[in-house]
Short mmCIF file of N, CA and C in Angstrom, two decimals:
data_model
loop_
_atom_site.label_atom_id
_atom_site.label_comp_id
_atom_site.label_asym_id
_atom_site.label_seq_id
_atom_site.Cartn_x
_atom_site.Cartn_y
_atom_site.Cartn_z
N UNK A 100 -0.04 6.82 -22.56
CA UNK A 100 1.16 6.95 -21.74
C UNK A 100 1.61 5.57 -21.29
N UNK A 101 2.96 5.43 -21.39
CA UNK A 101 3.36 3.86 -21.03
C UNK A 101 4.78 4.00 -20.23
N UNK A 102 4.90 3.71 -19.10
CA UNK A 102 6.12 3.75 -18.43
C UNK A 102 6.98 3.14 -19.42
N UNK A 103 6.88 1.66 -20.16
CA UNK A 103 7.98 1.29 -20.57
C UNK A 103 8.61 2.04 -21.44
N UNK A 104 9.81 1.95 -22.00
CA UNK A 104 10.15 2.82 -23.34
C UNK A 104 10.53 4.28 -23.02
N UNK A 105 10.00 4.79 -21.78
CA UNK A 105 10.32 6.43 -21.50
C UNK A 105 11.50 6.23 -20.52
N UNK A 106 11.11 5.36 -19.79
CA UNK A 106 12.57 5.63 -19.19
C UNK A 106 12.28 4.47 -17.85
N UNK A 107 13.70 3.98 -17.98
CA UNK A 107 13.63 2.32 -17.35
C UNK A 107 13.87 2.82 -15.72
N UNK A 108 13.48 1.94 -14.83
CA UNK A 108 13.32 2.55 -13.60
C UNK A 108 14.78 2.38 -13.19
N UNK A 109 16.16 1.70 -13.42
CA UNK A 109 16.97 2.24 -12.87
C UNK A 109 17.80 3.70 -13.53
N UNK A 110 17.42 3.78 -14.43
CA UNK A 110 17.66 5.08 -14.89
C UNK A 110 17.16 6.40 -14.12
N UNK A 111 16.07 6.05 -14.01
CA UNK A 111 14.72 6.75 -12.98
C UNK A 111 15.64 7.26 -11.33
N UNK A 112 16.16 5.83 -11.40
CA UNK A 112 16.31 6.22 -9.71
C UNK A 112 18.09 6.69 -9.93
N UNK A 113 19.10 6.21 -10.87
CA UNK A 113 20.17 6.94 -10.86
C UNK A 113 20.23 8.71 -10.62
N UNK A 114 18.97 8.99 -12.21
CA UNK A 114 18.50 10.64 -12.31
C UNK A 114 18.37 10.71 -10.78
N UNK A 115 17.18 10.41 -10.25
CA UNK A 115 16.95 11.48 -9.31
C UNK A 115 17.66 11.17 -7.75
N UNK A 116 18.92 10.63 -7.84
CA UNK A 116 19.97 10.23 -6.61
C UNK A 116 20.31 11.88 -6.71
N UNK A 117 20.44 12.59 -7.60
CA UNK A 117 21.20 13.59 -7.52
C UNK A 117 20.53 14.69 -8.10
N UNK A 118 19.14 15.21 -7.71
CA UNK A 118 18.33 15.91 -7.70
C UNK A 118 18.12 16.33 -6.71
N UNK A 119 17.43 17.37 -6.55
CA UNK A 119 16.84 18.14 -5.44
C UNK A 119 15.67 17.67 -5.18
N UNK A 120 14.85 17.90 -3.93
CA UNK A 120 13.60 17.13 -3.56
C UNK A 120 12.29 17.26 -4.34
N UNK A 121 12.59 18.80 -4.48
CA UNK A 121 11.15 19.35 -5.68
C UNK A 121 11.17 18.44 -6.61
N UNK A 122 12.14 18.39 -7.18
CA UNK A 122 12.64 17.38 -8.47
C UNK A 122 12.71 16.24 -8.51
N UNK A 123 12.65 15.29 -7.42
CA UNK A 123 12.70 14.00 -7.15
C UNK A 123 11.00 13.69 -6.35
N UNK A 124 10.44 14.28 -6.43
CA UNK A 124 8.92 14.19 -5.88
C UNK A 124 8.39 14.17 -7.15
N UNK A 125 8.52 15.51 -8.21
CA UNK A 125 7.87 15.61 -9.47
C UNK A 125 7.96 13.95 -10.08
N UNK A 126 9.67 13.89 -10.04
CA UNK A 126 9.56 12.43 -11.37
C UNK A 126 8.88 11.68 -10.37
N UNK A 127 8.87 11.19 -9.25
CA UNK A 127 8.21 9.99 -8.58
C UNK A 127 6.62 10.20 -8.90
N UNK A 128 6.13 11.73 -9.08
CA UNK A 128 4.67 11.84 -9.22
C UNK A 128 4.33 10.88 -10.56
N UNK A 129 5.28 11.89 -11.59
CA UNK A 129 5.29 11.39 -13.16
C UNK A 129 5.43 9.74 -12.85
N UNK A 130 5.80 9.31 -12.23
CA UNK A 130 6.70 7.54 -12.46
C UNK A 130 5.03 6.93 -11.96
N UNK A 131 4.41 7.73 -11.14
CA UNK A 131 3.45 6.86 -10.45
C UNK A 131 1.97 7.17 -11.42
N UNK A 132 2.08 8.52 -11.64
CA UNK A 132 1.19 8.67 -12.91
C UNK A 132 1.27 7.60 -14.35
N UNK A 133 2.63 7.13 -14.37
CA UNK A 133 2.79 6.15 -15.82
C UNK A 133 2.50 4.98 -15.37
N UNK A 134 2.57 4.71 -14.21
CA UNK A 134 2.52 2.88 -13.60
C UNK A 134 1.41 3.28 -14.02
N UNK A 135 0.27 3.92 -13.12
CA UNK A 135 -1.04 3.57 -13.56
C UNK A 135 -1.84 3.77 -14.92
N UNK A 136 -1.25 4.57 -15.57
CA UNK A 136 -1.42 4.62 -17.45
C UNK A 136 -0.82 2.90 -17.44
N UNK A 137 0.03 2.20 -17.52
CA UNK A 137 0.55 1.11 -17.82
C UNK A 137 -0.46 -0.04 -17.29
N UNK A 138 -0.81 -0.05 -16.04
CA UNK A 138 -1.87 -0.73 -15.60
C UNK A 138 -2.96 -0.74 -15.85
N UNK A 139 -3.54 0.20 -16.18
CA UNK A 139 -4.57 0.51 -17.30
C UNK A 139 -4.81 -0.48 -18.21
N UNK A 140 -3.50 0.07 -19.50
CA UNK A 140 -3.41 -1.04 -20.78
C UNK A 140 -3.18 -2.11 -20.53
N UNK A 141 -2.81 -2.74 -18.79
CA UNK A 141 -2.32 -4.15 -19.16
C UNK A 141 -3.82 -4.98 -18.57
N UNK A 142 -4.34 -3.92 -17.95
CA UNK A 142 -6.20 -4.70 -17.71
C UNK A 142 -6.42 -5.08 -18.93
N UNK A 143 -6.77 -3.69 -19.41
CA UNK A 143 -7.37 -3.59 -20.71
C UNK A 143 -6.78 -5.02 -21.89
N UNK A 144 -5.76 -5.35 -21.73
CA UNK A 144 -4.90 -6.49 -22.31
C UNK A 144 -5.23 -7.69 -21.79
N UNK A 145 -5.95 -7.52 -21.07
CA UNK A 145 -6.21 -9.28 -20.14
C UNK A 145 -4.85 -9.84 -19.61
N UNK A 146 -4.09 -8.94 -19.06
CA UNK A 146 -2.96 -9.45 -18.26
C UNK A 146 -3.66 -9.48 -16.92
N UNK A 147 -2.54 -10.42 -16.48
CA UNK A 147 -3.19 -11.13 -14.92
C UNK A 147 -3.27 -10.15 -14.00
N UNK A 148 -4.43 -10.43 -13.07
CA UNK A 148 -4.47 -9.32 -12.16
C UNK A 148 -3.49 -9.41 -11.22
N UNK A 149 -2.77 -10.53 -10.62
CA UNK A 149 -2.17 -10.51 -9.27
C UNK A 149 -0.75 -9.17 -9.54
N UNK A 150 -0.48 -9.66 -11.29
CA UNK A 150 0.76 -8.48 -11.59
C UNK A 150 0.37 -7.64 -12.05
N UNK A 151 -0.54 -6.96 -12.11
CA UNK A 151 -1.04 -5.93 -12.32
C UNK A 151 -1.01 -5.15 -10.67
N UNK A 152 -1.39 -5.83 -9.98
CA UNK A 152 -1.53 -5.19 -8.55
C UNK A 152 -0.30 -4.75 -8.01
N UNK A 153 0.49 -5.30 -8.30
CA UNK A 153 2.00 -5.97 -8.02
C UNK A 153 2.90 -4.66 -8.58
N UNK A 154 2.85 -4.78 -9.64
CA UNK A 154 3.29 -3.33 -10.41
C UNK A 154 2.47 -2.03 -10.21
N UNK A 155 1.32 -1.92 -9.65
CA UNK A 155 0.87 -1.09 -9.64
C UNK A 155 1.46 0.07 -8.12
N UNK A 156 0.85 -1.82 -6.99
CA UNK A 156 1.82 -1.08 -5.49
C UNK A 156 3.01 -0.54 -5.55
N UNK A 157 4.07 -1.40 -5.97
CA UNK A 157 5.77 -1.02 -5.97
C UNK A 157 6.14 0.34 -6.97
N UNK A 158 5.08 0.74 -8.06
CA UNK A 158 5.66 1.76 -8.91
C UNK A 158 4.86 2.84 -8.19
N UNK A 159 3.77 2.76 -7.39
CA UNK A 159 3.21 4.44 -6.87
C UNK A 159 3.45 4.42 -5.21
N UNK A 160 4.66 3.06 -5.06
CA UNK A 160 5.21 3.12 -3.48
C UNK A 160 6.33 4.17 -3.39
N UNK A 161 6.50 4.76 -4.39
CA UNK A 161 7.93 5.35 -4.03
C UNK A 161 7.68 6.76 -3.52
N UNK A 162 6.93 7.59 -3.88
CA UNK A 162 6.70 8.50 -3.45
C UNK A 162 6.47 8.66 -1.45
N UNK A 163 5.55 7.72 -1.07
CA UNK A 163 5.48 7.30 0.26
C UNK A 163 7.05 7.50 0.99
N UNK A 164 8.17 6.31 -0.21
CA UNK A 164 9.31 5.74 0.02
C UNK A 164 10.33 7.41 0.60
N UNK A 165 10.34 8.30 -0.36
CA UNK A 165 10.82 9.51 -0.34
C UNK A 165 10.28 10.37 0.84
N UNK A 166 9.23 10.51 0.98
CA UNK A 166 8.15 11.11 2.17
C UNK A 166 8.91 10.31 3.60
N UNK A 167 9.03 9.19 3.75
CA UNK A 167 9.48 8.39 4.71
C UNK A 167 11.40 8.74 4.81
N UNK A 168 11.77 8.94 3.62
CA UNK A 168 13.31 9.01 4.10
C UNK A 168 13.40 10.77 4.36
N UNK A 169 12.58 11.08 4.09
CA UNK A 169 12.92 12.71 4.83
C UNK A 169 12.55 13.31 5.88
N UNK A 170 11.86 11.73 6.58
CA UNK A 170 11.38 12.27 7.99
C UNK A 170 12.35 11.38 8.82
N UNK A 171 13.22 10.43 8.23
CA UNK A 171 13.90 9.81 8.95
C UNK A 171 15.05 10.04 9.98
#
């Protein structure tokens, strides 16, 4: 599984501007499930850790991000 190539994150966040919440939780699950498939292969690749961490926080922050604007 590889986030890149399935679908680019502003695409990601156009789709689910205009989704319902069930539906905009699912893809954020899926989006945060692929960061870490992606982070995975890029260990496994001997890519640097600091961006590995880096991409890992900001792509499984969003879910939090959504949780936070519906209590706002």
């Amino acid at each position: 599984h590889s986030a890149i190539g399935r679908i680019s994150l502003k695409n990601f966040c156009l789709e689910v501007i205009s989704m319902s919440d069930s539906i905009l939780r699912d893809k954020a699950k899926q989006f945060a499930i692929d960061i870490v498939f992606l982070c995975r292969e890029m260990k496994a690749n001997h890519i640097e850790a600091p961006l590995i961490n880096q991409i890992l926080r900001s792509g499984t922050s969003i879910g939090a991000n959504i949780h936070e604007a519906q209590y706002a």
